[in-house]
PDB file of C-alpha atoms and ligand atoms in Angstrom:
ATOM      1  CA  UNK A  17     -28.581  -1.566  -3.080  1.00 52.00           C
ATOM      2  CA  UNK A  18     -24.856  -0.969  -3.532  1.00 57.00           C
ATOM      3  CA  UNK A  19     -24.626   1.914  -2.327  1.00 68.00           C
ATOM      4  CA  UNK A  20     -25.890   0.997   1.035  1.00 77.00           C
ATOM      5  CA  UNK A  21     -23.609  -2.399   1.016  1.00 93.00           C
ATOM      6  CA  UNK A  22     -20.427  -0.170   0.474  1.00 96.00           C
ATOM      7  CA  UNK A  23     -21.715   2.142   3.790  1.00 97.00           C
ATOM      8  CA  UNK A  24     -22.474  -1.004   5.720  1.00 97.00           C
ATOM      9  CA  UNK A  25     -18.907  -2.553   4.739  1.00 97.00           C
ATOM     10  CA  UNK A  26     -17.110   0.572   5.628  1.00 98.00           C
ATOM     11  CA  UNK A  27     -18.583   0.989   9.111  1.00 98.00           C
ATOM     12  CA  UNK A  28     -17.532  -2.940   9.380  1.00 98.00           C
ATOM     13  CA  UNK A  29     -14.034  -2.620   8.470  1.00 98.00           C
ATOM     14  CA  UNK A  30     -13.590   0.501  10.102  1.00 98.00           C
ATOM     15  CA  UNK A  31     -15.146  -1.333  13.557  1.00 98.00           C
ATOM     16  CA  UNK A  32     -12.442  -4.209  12.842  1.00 98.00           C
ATOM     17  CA  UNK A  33      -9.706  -1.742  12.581  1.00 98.00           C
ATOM     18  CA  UNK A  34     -10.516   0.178  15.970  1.00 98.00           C
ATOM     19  CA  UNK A  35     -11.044  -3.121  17.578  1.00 98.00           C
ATOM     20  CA  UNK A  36      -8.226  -4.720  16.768  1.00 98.00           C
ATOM     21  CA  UNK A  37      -6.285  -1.505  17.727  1.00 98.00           C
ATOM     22  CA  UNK A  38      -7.946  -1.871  21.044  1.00 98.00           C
ATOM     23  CA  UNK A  39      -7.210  -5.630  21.622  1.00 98.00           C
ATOM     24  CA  UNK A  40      -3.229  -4.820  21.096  1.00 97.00           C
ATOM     25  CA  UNK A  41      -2.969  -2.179  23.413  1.00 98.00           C
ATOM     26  CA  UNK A  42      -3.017   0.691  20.389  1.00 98.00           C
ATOM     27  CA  UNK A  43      -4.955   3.934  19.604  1.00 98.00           C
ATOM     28  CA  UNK A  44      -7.266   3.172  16.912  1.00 97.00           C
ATOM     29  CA  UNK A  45      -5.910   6.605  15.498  1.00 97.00           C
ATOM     30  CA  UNK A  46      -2.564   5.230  14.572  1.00 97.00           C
ATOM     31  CA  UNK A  47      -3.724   2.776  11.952  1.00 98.00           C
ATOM     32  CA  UNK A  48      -4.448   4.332   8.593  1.00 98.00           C
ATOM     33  CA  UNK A  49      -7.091   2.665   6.538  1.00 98.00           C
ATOM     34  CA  UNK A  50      -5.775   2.538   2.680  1.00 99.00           C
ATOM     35  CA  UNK A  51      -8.626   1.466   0.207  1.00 98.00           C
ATOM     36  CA  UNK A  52      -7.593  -0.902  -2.305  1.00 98.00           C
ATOM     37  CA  UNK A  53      -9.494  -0.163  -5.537  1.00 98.00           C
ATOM     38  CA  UNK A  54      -8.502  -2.047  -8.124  1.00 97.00           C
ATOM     39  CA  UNK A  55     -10.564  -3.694 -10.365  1.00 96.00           C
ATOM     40  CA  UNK A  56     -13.537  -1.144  -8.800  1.00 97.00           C
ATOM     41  CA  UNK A  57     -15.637   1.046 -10.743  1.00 96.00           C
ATOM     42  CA  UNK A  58     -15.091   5.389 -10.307  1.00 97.00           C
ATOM     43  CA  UNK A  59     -18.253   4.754  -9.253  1.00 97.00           C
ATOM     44  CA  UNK A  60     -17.432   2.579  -6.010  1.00 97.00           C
ATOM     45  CA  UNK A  61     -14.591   5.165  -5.291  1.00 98.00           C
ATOM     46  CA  UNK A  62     -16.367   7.848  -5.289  1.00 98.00           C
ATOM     47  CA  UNK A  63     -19.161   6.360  -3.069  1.00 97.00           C
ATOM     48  CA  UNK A  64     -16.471   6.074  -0.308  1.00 98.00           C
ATOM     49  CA  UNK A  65     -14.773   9.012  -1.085  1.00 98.00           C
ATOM     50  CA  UNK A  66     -18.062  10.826  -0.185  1.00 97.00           C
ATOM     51  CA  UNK A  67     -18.221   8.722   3.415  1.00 97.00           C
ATOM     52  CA  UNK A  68     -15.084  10.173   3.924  1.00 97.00           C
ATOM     53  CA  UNK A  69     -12.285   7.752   2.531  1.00 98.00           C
ATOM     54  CA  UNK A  70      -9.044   9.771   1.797  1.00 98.00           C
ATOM     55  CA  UNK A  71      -6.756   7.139   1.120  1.00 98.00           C
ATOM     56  CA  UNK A  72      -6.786   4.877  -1.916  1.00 98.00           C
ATOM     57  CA  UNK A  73      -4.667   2.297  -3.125  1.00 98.00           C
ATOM     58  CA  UNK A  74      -4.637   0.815  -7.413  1.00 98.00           C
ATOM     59  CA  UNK A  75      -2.177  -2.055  -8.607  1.00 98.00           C
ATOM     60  CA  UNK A  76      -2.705  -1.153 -12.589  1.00 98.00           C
ATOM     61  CA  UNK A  77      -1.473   1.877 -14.034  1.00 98.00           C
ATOM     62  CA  UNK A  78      -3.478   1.842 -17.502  1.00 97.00           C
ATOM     63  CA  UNK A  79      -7.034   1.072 -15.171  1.00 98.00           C
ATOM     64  CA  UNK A  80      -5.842   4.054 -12.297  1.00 98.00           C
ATOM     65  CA  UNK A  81      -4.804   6.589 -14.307  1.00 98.00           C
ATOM     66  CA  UNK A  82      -8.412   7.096 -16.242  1.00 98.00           C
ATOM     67  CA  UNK A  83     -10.072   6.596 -12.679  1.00 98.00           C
ATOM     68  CA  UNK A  84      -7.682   8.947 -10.962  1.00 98.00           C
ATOM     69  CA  UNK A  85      -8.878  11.599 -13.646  1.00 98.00           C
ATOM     70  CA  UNK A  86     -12.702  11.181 -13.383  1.00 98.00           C
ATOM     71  CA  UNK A  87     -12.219  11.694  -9.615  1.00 98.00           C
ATOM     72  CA  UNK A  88     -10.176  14.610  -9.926  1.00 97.00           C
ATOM     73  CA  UNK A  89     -12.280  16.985  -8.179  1.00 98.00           C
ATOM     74  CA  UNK A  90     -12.231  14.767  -4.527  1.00 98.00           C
ATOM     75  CA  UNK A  91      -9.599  15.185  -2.106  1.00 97.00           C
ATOM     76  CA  UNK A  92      -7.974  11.597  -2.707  1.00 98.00           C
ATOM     77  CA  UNK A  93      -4.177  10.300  -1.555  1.00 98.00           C
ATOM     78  CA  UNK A  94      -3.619   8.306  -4.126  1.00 98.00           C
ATOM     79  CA  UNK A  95      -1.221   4.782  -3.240  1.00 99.00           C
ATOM     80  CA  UNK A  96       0.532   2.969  -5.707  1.00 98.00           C
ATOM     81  CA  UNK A  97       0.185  -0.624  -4.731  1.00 98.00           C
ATOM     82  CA  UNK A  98       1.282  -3.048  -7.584  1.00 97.00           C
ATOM     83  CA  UNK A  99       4.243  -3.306  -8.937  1.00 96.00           C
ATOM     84  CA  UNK A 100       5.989  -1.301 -10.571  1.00 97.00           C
ATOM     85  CA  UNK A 101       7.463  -1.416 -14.453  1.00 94.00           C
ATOM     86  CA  UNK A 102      10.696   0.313 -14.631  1.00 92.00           C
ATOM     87  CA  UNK A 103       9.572   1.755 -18.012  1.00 93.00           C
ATOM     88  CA  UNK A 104       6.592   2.866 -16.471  1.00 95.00           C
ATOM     89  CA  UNK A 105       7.204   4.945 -13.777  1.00 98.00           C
ATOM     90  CA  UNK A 106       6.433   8.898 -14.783  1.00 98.00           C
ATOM     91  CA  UNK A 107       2.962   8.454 -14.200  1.00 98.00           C
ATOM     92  CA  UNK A 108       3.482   7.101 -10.936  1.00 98.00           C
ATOM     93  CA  UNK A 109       5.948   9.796 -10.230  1.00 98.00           C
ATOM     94  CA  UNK A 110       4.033  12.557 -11.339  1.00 98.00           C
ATOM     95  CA  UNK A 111       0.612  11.216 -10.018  1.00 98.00           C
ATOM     96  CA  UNK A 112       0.898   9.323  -6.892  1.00 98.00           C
ATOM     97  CA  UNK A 113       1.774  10.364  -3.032  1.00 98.00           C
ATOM     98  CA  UNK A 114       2.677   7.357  -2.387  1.00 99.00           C
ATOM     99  CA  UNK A 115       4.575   4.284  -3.573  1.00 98.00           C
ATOM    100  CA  UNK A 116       4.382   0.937  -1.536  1.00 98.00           C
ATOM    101  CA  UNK A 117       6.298  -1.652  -3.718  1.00 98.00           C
ATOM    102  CA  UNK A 118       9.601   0.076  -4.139  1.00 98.00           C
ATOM    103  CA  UNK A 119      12.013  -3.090  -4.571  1.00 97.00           C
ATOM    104  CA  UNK A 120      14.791  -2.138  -7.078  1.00 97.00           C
ATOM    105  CA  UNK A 121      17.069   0.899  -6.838  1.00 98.00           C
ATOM    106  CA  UNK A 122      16.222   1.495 -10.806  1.00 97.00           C
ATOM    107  CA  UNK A 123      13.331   1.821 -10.290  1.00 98.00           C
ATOM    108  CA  UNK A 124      14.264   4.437  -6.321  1.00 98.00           C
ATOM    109  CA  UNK A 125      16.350   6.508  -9.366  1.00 98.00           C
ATOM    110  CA  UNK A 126      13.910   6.447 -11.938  1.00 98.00           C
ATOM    111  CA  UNK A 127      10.828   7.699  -9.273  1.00 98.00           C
ATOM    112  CA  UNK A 128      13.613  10.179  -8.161  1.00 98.00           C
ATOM    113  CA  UNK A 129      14.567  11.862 -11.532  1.00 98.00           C
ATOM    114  CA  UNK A 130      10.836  12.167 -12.449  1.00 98.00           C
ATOM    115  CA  UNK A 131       9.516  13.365  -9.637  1.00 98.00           C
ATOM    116  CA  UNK A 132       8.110  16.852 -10.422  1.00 98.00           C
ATOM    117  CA  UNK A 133       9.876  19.648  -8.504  1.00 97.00           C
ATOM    118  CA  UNK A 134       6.272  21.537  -7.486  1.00 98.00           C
ATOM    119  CA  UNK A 135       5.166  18.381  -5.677  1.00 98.00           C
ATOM    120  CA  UNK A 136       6.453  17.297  -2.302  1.00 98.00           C
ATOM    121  CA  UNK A 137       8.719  14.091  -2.581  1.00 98.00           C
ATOM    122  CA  UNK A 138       7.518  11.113  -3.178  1.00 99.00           C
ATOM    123  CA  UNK A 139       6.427   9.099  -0.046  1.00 99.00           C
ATOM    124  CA  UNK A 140       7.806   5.244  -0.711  1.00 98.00           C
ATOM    125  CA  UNK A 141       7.708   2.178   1.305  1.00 99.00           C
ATOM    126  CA  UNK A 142      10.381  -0.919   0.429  1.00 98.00           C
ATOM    127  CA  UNK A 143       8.437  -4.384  -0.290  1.00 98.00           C
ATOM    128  CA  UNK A 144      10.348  -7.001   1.796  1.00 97.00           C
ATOM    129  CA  UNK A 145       9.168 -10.544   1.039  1.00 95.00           C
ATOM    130  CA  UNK A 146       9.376 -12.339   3.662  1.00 91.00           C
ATOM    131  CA  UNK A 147       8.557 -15.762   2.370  1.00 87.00           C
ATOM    132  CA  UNK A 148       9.843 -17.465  -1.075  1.00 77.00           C
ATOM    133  CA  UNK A 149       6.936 -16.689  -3.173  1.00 71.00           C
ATOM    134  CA  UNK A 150       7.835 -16.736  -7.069  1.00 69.00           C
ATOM    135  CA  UNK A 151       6.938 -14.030  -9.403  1.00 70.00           C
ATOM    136  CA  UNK A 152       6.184 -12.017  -6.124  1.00 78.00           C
ATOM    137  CA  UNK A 153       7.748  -8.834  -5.747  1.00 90.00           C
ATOM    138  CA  UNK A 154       9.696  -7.766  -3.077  1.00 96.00           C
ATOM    139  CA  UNK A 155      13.778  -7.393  -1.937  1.00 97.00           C
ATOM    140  CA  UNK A 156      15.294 -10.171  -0.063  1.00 95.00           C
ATOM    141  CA  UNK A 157      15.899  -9.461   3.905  1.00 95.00           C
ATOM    142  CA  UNK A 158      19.513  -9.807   3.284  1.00 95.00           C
ATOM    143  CA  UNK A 159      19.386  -6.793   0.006  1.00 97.00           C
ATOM    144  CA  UNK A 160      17.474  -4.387   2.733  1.00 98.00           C
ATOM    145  CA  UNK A 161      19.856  -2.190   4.032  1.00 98.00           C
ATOM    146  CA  UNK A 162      21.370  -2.011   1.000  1.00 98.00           C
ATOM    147  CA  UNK A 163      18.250  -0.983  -0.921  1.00 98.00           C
ATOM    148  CA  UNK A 164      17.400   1.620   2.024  1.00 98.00           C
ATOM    149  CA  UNK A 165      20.842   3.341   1.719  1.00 98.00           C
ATOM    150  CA  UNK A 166      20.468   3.792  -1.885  1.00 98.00           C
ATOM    151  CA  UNK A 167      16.717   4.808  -1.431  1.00 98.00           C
ATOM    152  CA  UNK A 168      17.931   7.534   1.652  1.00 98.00           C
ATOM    153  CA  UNK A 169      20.293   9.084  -1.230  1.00 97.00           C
ATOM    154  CA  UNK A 170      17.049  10.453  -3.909  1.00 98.00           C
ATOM    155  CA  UNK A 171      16.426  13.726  -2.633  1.00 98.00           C
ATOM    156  CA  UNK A 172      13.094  13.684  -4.379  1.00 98.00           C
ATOM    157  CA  UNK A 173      11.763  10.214  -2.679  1.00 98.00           C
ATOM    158  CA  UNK A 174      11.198  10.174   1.549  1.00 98.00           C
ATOM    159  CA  UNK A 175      11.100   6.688   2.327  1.00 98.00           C
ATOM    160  CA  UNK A 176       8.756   6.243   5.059  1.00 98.00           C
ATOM    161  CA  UNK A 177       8.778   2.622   5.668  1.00 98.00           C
ATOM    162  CA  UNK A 178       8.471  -1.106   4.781  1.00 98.00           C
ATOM    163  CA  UNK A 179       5.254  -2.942   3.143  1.00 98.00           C
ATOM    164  CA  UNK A 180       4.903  -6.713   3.164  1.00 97.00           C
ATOM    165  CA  UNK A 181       2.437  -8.837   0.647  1.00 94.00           C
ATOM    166  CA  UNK A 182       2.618 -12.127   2.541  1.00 91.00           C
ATOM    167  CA  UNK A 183       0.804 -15.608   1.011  1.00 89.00           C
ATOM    168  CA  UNK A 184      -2.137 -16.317   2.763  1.00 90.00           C
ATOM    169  CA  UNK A 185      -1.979 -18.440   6.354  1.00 93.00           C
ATOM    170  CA  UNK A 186      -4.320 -20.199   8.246  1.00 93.00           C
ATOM    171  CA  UNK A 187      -3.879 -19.177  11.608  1.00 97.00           C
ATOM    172  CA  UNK A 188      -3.659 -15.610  13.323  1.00 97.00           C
ATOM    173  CA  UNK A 189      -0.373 -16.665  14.956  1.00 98.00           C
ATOM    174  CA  UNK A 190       1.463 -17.544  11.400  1.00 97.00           C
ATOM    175  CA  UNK A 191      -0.193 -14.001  10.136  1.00 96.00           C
ATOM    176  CA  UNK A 192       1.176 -12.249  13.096  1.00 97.00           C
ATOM    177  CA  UNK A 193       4.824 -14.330  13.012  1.00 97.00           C
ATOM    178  CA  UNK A 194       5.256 -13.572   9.446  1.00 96.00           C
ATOM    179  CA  UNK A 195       4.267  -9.502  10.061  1.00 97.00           C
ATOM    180  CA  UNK A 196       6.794  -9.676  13.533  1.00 98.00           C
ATOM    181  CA  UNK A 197       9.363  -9.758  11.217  1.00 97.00           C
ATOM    182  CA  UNK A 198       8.641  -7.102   8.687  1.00 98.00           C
ATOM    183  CA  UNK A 199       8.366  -4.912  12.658  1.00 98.00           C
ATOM    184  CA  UNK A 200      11.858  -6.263  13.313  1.00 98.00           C
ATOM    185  CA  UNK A 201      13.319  -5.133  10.166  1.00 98.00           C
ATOM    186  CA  UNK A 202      11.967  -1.444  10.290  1.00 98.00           C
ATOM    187  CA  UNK A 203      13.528  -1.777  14.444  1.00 98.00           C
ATOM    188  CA  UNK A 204      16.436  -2.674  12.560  1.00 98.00           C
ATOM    189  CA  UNK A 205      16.478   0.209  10.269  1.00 98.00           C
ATOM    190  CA  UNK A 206      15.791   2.399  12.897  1.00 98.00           C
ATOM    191  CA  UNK A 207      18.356   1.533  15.199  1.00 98.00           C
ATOM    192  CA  UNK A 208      20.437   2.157  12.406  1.00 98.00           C
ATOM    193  CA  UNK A 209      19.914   5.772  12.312  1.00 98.00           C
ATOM    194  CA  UNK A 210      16.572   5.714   9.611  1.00 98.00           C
ATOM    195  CA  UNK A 211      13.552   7.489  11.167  1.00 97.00           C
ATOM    196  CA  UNK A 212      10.775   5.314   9.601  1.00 98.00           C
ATOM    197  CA  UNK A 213       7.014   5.786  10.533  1.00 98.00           C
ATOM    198  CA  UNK A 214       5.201   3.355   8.176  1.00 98.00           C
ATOM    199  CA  UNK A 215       4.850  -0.477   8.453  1.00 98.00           C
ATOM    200  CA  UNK A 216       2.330  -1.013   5.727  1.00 98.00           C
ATOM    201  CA  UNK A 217       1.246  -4.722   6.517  1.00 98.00           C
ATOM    202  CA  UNK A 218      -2.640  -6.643   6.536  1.00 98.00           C
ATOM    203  CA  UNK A 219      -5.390  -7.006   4.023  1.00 98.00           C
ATOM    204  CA  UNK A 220      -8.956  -8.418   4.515  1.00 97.00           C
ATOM    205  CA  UNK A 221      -7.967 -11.831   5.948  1.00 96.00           C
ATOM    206  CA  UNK A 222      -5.141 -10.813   8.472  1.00 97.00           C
ATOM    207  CA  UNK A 223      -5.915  -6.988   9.064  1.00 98.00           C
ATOM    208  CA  UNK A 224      -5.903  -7.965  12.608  1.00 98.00           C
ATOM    209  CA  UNK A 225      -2.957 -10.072  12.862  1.00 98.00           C
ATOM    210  CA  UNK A 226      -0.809  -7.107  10.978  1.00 98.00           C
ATOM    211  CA  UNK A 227      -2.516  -4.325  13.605  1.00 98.00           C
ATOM    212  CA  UNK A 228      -1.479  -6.577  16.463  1.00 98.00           C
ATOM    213  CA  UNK A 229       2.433  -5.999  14.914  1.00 98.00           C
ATOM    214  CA  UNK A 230       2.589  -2.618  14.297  1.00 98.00           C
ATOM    215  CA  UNK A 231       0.792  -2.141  11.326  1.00 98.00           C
ATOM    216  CA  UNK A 232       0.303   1.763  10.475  1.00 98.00           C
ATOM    217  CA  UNK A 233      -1.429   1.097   7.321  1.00 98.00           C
ATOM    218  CA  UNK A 234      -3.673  -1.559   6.344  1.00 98.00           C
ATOM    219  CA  UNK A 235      -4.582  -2.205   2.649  1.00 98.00           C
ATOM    220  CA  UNK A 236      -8.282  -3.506   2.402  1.00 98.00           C
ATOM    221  CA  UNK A 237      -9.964  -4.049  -1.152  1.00 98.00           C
ATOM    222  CA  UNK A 238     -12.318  -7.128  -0.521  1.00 97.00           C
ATOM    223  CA  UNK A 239     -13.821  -6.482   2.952  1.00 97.00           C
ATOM    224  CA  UNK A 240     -14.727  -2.434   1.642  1.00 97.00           C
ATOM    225  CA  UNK A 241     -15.852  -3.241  -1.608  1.00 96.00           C
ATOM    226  CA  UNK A 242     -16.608  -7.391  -1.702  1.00 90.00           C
ATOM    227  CA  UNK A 243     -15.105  -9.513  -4.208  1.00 84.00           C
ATOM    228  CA  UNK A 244     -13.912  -7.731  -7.251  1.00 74.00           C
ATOM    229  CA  UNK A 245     -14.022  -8.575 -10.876  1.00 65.00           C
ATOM    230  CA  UNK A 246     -10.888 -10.736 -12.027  1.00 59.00           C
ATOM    231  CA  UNK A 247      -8.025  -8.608 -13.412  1.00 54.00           C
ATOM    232  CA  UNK A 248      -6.267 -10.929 -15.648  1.00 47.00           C
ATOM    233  CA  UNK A 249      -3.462  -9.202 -14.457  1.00 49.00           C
ATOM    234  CA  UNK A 250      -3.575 -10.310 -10.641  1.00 45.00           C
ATOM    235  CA  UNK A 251      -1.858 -12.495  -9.137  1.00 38.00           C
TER     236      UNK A 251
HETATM  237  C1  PLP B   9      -5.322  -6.554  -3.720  1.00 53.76           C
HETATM  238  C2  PLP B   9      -4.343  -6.049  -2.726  1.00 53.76           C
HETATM  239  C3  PLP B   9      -4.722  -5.784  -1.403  1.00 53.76           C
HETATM  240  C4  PLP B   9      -6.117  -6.002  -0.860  1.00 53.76           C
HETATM  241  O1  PLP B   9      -6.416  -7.352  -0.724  1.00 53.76           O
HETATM  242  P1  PLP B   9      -7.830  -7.820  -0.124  1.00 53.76           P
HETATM  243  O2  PLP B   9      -7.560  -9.214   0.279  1.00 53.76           O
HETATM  244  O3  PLP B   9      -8.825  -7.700  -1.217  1.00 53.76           O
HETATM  245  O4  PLP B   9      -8.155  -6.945   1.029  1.00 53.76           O
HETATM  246  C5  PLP B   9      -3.755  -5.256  -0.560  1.00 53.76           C
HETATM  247  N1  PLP B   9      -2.494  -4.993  -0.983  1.00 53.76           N
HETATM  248  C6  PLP B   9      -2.109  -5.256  -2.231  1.00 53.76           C
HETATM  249  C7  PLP B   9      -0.717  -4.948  -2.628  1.00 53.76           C
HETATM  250  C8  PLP B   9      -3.003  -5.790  -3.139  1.00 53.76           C
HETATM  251  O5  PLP B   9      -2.591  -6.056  -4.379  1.00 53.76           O
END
């Protein structure tokens, strides 16, 4: 029964989570879970909604928005998680809390001017990438700072942090290398006079590797809801 898989599956990732918390020393409290939905049914969402899931993540405007809309009536925080079309931004603007693949200032200004006055601004984390991947999104290391300053300057975005989409790697200690550094660049930031909270960092393979660093959000879509359908879209 699916229903009864998607209970079991939460309990499991939500046990991994605390666990790994534990194992590094940190209070299971201070990692958020984000579910990552695309490619899901309303259905699915709404299953874990009711088992208490607040926090959901989609990658695909044109499949979110519709979804986002059916489920209108639960108390969701709703993530924007893929990336982001510079001529596409209003709806993500005017119907997301959150925005974790900010990577162009364009796109910081566009968020910014759309950004509806009677809504708080607009929580965004900066995608580093932190390994040469083509067609991957994310600002250099060395464009950063840069990025952050011009980010700091939208009075209707609060940047809150840094996300990271790494490739996969084989062993926790090249997951956990790889997620150091995304910690060492929001230190950076920091000692630079930012106050950022948010390292949003691990999916299903390396949740435990990115908790270990300093995650404060993880972004899980195959260990909560098991192997979605194929988006042509996805990478
Ligand atoms: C799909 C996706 C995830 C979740 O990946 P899983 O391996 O299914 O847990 C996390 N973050 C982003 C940005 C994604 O696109």
């Amino acid at each position: 029964m699916p229903g009864h898989d998607l209970t079991e599956r939460f309990a499991a990732t939500r046990t991994r989570i605390a666990s790994a918390a534990i194992e590094a020393g940190r209070d299971p409290g201070s990692v958020g879970l984000i579910a990552i939905s695309k490619g899901q049914p309303a259905d699915a969402l709404r299953q874990l909604a009711q088992l208490g899931q607040r926090d959901f993540g989609e990658n695909y405007l044109q499949e979110a928005l519709p979804k986002m809309e059916g489920l209108g009536d639960l108390p969701i925080t709703w993530h924007f998680t893929g990336q982001v079309q510079s001529n596409k931004t209003r709806p993500i603007a005017e119907q997301f809390a959150w925005v974790h693949t900010l990577d162009r200032e364009r796109v910081a200004v566009r968020l910014n001017e759309q950004r509806p006055p009677e809504l708080p601004p607009l929580n965004v984390c900066i995608q580093v990438r932190l390994e040469d991947e083509p067609g991957k999104g994310g600002v250099e290391p060395s464009q950063l700072a840069a990025l952050a300053a011009a980010v700091r300057e939208q009075p209707r975005l609060h940047l809150r942090g840094l996300m990271a989409l790494p490739p996969p790697k084989e062993t926790f200690a090249q997951q956990k290398a790889l997620f150091d550094r995304l910690a060492a660049a929001l230190r950076t930031l920091n000692d630079a006079g930012y106050s950022l909270d948010t390292l949003s960092m691990g999916m299903s393979s390396d949740l435990e590797a990115a908790i270990a660093a300093g995650a404060t959000h993880v972004r899980i879509g195959t260990a909560l809801f098991g192997e979605r359908n194929r988006n042509p879209q996805a990478g």
